[in-house]
Short mmCIF file of C-alpha atoms and ligand atoms in Angstrom, two decimals:
data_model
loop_
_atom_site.label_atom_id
_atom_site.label_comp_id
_atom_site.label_asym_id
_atom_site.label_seq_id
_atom_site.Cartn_x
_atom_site.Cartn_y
_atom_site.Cartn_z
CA UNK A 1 10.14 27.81 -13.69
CA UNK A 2 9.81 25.02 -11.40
CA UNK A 3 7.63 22.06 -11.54
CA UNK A 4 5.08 22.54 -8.41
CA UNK A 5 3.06 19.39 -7.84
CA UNK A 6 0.02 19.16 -4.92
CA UNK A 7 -0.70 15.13 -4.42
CA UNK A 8 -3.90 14.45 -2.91
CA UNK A 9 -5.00 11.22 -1.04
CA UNK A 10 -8.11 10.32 0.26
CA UNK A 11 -8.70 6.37 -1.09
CA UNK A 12 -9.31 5.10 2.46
CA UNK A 13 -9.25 6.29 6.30
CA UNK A 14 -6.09 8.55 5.95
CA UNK A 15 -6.33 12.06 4.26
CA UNK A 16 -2.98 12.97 3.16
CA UNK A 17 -1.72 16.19 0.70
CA UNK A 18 1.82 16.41 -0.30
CA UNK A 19 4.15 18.81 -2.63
CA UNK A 20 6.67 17.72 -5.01
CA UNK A 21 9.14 20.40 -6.53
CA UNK A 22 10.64 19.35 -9.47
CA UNK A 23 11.28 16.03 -8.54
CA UNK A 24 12.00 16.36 -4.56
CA UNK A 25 9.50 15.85 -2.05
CA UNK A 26 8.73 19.24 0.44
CA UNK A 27 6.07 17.96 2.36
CA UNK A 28 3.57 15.22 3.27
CA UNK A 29 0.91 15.36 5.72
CA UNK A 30 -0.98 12.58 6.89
CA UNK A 31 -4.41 12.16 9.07
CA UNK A 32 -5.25 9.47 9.85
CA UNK A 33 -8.64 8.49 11.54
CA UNK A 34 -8.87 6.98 14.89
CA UNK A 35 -12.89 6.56 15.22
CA UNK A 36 -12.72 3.24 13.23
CA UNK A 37 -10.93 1.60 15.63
CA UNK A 38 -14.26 0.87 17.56
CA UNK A 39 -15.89 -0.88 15.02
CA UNK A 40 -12.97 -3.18 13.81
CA UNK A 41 -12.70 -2.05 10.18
CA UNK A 42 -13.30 1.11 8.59
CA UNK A 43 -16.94 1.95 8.25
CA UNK A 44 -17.11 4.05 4.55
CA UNK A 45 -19.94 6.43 5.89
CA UNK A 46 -17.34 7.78 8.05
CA UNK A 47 -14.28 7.99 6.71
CA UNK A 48 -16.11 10.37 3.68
CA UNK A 49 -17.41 12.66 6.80
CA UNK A 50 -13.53 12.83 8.03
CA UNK A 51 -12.24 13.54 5.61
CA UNK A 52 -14.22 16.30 4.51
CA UNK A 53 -13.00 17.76 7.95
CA UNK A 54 -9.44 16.76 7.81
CA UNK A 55 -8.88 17.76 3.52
CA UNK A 56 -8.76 21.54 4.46
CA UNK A 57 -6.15 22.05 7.00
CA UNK A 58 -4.17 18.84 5.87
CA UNK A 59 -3.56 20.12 2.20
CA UNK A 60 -2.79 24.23 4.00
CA UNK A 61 -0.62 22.35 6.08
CA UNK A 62 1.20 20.62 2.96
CA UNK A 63 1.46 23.75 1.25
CA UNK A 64 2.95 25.68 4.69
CA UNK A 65 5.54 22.71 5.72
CA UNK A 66 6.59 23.04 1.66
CA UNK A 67 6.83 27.05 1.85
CA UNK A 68 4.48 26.81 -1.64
CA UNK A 69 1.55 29.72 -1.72
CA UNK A 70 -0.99 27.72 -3.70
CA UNK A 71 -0.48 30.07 -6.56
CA UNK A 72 2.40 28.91 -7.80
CA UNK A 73 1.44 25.23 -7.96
CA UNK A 74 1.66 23.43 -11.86
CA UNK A 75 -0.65 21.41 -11.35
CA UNK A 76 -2.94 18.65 -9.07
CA UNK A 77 -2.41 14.82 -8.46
CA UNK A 78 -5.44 13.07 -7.03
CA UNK A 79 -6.38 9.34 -6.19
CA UNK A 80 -9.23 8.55 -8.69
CA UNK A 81 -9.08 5.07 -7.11
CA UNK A 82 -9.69 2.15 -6.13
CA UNK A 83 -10.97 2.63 -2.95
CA UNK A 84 -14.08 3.93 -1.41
CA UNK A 85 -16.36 5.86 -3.36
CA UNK A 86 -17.39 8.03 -0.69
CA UNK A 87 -13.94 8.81 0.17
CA UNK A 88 -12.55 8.88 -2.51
CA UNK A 89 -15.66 11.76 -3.50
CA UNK A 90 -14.12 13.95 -0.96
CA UNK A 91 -10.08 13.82 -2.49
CA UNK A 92 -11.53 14.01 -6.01
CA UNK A 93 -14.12 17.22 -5.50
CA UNK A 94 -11.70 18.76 -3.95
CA UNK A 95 -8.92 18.00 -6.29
CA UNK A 96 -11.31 19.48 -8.90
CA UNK A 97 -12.26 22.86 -7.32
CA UNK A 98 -9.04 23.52 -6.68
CA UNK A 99 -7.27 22.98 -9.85
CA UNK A 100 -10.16 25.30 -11.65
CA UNK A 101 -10.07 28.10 -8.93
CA UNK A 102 -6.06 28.17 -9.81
CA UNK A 103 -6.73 27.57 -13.51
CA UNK A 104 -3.99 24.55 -13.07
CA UNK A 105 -4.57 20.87 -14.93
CA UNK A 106 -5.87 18.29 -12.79
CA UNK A 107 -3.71 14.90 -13.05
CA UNK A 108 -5.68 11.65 -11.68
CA UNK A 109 -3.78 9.13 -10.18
CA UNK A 110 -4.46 5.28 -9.87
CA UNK A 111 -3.92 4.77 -6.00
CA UNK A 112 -2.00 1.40 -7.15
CA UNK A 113 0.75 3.28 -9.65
CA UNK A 114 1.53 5.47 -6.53
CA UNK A 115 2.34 2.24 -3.96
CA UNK A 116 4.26 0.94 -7.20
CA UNK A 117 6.28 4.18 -8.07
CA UNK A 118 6.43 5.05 -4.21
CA UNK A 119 9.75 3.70 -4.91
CA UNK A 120 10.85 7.62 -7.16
CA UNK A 121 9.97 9.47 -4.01
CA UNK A 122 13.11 11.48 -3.47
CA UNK A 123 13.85 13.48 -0.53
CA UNK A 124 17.28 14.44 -1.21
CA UNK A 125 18.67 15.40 -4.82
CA UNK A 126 21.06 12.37 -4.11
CA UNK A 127 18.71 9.34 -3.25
CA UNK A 128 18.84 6.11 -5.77
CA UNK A 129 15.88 5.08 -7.92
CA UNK A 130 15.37 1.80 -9.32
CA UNK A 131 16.05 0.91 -12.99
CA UNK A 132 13.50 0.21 -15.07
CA UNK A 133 12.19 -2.58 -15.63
CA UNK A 134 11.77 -3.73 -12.33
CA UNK A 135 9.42 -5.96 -10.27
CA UNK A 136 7.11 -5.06 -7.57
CA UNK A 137 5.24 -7.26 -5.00
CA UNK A 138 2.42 -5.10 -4.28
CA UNK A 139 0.86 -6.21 -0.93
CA UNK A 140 -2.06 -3.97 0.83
CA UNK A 141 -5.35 -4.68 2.39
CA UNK A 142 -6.87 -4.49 -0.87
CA UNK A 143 -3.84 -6.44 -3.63
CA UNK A 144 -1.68 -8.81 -3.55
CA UNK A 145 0.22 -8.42 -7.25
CA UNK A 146 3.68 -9.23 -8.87
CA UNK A 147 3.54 -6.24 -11.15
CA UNK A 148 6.10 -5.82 -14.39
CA UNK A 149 6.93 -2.14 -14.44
CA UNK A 150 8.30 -1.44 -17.86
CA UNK A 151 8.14 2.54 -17.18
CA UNK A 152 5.48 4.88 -14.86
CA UNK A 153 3.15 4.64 -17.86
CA UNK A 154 4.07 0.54 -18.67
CA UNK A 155 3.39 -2.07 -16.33
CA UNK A 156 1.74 -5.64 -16.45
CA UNK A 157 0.63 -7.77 -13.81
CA UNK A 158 2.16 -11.33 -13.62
CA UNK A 159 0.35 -12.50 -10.40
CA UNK A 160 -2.72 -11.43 -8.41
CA UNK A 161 -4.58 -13.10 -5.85
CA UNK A 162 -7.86 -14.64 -6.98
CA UNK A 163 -9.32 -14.03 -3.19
CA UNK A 164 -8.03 -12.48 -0.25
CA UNK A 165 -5.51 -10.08 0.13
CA UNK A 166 -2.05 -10.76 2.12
CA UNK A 167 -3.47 -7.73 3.87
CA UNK A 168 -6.39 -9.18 4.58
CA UNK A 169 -4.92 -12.70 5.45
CA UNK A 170 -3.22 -10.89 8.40
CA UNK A 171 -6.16 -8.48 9.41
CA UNK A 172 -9.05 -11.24 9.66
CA UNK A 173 -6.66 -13.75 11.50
CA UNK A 174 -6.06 -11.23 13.82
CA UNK A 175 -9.49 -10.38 14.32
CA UNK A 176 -10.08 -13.80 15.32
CA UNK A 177 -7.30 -13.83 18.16
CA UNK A 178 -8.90 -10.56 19.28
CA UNK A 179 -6.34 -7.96 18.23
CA UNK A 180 -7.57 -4.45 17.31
CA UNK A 181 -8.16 -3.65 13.83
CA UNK A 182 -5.72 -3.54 11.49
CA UNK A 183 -3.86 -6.39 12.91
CA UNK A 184 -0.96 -6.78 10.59
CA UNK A 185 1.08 -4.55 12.43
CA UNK A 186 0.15 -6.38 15.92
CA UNK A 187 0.57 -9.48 14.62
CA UNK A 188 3.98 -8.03 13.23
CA UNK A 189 5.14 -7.21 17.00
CA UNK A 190 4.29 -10.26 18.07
CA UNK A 191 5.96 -12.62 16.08
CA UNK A 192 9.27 -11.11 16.85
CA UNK A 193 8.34 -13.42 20.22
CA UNK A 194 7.10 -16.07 19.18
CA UNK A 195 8.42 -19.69 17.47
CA UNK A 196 7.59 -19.73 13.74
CA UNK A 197 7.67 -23.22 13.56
CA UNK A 198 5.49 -24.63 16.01
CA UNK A 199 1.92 -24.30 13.79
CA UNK A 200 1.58 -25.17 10.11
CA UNK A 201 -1.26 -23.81 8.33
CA UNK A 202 -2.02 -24.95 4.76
CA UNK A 203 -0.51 -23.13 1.27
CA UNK A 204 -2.29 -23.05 -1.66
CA UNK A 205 -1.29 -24.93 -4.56
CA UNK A 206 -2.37 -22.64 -7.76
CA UNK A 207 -0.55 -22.24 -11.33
CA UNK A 208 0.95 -19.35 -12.55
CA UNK A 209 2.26 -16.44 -10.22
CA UNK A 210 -1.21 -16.10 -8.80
CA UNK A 211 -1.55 -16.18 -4.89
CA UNK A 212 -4.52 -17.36 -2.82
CA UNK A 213 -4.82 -16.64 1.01
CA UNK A 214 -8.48 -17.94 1.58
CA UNK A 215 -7.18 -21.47 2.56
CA UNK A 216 -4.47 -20.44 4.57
CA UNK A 217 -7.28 -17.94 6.64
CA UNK A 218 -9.54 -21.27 7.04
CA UNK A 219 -6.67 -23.32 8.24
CA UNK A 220 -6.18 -20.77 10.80
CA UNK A 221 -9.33 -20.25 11.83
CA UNK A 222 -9.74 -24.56 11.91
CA UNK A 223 -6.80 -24.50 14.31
CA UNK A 224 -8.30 -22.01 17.00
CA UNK A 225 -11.76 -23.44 16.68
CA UNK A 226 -10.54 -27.74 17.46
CA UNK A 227 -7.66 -26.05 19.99
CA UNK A 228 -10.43 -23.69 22.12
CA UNK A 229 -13.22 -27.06 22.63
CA UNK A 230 -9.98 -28.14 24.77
CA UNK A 231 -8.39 -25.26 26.20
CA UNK A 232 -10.23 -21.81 26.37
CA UNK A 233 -7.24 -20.22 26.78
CA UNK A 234 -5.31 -21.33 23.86
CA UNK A 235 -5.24 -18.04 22.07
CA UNK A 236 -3.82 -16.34 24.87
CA UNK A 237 -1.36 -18.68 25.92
CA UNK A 238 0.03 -19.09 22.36
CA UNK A 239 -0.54 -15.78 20.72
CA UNK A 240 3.16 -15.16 20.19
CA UNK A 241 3.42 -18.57 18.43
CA UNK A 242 0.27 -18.42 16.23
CA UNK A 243 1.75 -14.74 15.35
CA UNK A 244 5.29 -16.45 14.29
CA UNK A 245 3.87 -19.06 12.58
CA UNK A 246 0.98 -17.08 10.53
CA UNK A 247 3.67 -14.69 9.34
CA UNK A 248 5.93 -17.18 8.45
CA UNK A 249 3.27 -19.03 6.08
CA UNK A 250 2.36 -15.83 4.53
CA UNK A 251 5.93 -15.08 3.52
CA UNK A 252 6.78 -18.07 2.73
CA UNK A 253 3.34 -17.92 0.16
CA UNK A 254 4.59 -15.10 -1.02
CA UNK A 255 8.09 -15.63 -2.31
CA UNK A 256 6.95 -19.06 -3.52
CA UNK A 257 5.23 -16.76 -6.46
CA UNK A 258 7.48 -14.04 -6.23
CA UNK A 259 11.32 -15.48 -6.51
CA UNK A 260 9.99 -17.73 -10.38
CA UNK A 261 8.56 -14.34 -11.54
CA UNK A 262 12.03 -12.66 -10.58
CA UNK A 263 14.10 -15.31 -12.02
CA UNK A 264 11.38 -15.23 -15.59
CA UNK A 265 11.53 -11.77 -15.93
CA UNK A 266 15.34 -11.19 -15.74
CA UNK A 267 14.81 -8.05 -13.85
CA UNK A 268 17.67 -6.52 -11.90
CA UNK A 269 15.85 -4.66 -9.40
CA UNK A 270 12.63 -5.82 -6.99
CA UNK A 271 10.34 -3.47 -5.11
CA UNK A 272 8.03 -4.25 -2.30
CA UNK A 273 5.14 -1.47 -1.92
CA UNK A 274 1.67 -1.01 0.12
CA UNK A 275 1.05 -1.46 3.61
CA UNK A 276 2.16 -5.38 3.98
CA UNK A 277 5.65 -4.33 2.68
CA UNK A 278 5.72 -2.20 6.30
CA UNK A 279 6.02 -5.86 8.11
CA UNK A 280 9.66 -6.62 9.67
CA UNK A 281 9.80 -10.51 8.07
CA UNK A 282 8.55 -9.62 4.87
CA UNK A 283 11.11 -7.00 4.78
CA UNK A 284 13.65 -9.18 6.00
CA UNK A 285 12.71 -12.05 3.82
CA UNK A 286 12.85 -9.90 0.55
CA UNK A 287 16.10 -8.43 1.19
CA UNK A 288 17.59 -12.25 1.80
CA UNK A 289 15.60 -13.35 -1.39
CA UNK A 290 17.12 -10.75 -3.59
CA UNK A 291 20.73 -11.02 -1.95
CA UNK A 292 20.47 -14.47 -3.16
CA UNK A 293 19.54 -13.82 -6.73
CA UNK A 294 21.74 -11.26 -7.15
CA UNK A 295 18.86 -8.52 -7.09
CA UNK A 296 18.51 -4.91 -5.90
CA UNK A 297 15.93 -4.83 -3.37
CA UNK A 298 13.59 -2.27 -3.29
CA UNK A 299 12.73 -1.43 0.63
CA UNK A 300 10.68 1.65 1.11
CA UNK A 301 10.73 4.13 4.31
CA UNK A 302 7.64 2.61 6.18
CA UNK A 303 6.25 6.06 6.44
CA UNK A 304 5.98 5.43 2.24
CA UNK A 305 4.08 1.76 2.50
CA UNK A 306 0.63 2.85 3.82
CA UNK A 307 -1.41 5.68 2.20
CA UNK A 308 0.05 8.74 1.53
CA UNK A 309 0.07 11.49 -0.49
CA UNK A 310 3.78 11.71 -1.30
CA UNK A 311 3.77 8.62 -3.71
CA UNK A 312 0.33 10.25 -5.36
CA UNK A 313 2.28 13.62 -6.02
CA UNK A 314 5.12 11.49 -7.14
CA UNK A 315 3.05 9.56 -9.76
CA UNK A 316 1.05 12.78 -10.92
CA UNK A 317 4.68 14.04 -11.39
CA UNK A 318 5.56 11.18 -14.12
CA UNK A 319 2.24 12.13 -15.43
CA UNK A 320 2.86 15.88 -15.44
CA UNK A 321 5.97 15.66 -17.38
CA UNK A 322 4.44 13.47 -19.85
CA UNK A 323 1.69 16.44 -20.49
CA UNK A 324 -0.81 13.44 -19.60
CA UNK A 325 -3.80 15.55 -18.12
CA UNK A 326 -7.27 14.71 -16.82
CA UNK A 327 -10.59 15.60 -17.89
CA UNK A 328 -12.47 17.73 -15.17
CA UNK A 329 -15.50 15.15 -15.54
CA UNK A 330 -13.72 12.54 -14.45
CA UNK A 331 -15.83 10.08 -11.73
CA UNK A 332 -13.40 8.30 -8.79
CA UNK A 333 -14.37 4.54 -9.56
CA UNK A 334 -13.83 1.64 -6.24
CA UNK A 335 -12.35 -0.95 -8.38
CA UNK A 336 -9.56 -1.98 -10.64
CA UNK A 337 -6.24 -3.41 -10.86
CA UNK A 338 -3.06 -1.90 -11.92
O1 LIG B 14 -1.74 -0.05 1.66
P1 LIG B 14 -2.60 0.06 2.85
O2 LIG B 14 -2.30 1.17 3.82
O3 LIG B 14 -4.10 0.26 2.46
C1 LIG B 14 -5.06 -0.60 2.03
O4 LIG B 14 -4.86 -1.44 1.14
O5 LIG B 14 -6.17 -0.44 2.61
O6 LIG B 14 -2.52 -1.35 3.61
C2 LIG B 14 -3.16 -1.62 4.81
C3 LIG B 14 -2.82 -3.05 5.19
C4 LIG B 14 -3.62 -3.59 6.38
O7 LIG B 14 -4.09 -4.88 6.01
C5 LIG B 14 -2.60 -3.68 7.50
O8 LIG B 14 -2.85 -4.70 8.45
C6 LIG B 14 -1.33 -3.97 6.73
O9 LIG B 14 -1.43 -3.13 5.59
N1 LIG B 14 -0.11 -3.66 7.49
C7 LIG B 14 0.73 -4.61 7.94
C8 LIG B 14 1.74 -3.94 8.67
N2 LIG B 14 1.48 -2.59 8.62
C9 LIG B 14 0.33 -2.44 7.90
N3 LIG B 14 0.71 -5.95 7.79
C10 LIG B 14 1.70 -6.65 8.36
N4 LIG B 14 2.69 -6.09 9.09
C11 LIG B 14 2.77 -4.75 9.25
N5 LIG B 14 3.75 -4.20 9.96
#
């Protein structure tokens, strides 16, 4: 008999259900929610109410683009969390009713071990894996971690940030230039225009693999404040450059802590997962870093570095085949780390 897995996602302001048979991924459907986009960030209250409208025909339409009737599923992946309670509510009651109206078990899924094992996600019978152990720069709007991973059920973080997120490092700068919200993939475009060199914004200077991007956020913002009392048009006339050069510092931040932890560990392979990993230079940058050290780099599909179901399924697959089941009381929590 095959192994039928339904991932649910609902951490944030996509909904997205996916299946995984035995090992291959048939489907993944993601909504995502436009009516944020007014307010500049996602407001929680809303996202819950959205996704109580979207979880219904987005986990049917899972199960149709798979060809799976519900009835022969094995079991249910959900995100227990982080992320927001009220969303996360939605994926989680859901997850629940489901799994006892089928009598199936109900597998709950840290929405961090699915960016890090997005990596297993097979489409093909043929695609490569890493080897573990590897290492995996996990960079979202939430983390920003250098994460050991020993096996799906092993993994210890070397490096977190103590403040902001590289996510958020991109987002709020953004916001401040006046691009819409989230900004990392505008800024993203616009580098690709601009000189990287022409601004310098400050790095932090922490022990450890640790990373900090409050300083670098208040250098930025320092910059546009003393440049606007002389020209009001500064952002606009140097967008492209400020873009460049705010990328640049973040990437460079980032493989300061990342290429030691690589070259500690001994690992052979190096992942980059969550949203942030969907930007161009980071991309680029890893790749480079890792041809260097003589590393495989770990580059997902970009449809695989925001939210999504897919790496949920493919997590509460590792789970599944380790028998490792959840308890149907079970509350979503908002915070934790790997
Ligand atoms: O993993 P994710 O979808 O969810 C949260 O952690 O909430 O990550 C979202 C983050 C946002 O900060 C967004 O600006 C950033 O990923 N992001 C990017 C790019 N695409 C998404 N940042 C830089 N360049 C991109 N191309």
């Amino acid at each position: 008999m095959s192994d039928i897995i339904l991932g649910i996602e609902s951490s944030c302001d996509d909904t997205s259900a996916a299946v995984i048979k035995d090992g291959i991924l048939m489907s993944n459907v993601i909504a995502s929610q436009k009516v944020h986009e007014a307010y500049g960030g996602v407001v929680p209250e809303l996202a819950s109410r959205v996704h109580q409208q979207n979880i219904v025909p987005v986990v049917s339409e899972a199960l149709r683009q798979a060809g799976i009737d519900r009835h022969d599923l094995s079991a249910i992946a959900y995100t227990r969390g982080p992320g927001l309670l009220g969303s996360l509510h939605v994926g989680t009651s859901f997850a629940k009713g489901m799994a006892i109206g089928l009598n199936i078990p109900l597998i709950d899924v840290n929405h961090l071990h699915g960016h890090v094992l997005a990596h297993f996600i097979k489409e093909t019978e043929t695609d490569e894996t890493p080897e573990f152990p590897y290492l995996c720069l996990l960079i979202s709007g939430g983390n920003s971690q250098i994460v050991l991973v020993r096996s799906p059920f092993d993994m210890e973080i070397m490096g977190r940030t103590i403040d902001d997120a590289a996510g958020e490092a991109f987002d709020k700068c953004a916001k401040v230039m006046g691009l819409p919200y989230p900004g990392g993939p505008h800024i993203d475009r616009l580098a690709s225009e601009g000189d990287a060199s022409r601004f310098k914004f400050s790095k932090p200077h922490i022990p450890g693999y640790d990373y900090s991007f409050s300083g670098l956020k208040t250098s930025f913002l320092y910059t546009l404040r003393d440049s606007i009392k002389t020209d009001p048009d500064f952002v606009e006339k140097n967008k492209a450059d400020l873009c460049a050069s705010l990328q640049k510092t973040i990437i460079d931040i980032l493989l300061a802590k990342l290429k030691p932890a690589i070259i500690e560990s001994g690992v052979k392979d190096v992942a980059i997962g969550g949203g942030v990993s969907a930007n161009s230079g980071v991309r680029d940058a890893i790749a480079k870093l890792c041809d260097n050290l003589g590393t495989r780099a770990w580059i997902p599909a970009r449809k695989f570095t925001t939210d999504n179901a897919a790496m949920v399924a493919m997590a509460g697959y590792f789970k599944y085949k380790n028998k490792d089941f959840s308890d149907l009381g079970l509350p979503p929590f908002a915070r934790t780390s790997i």
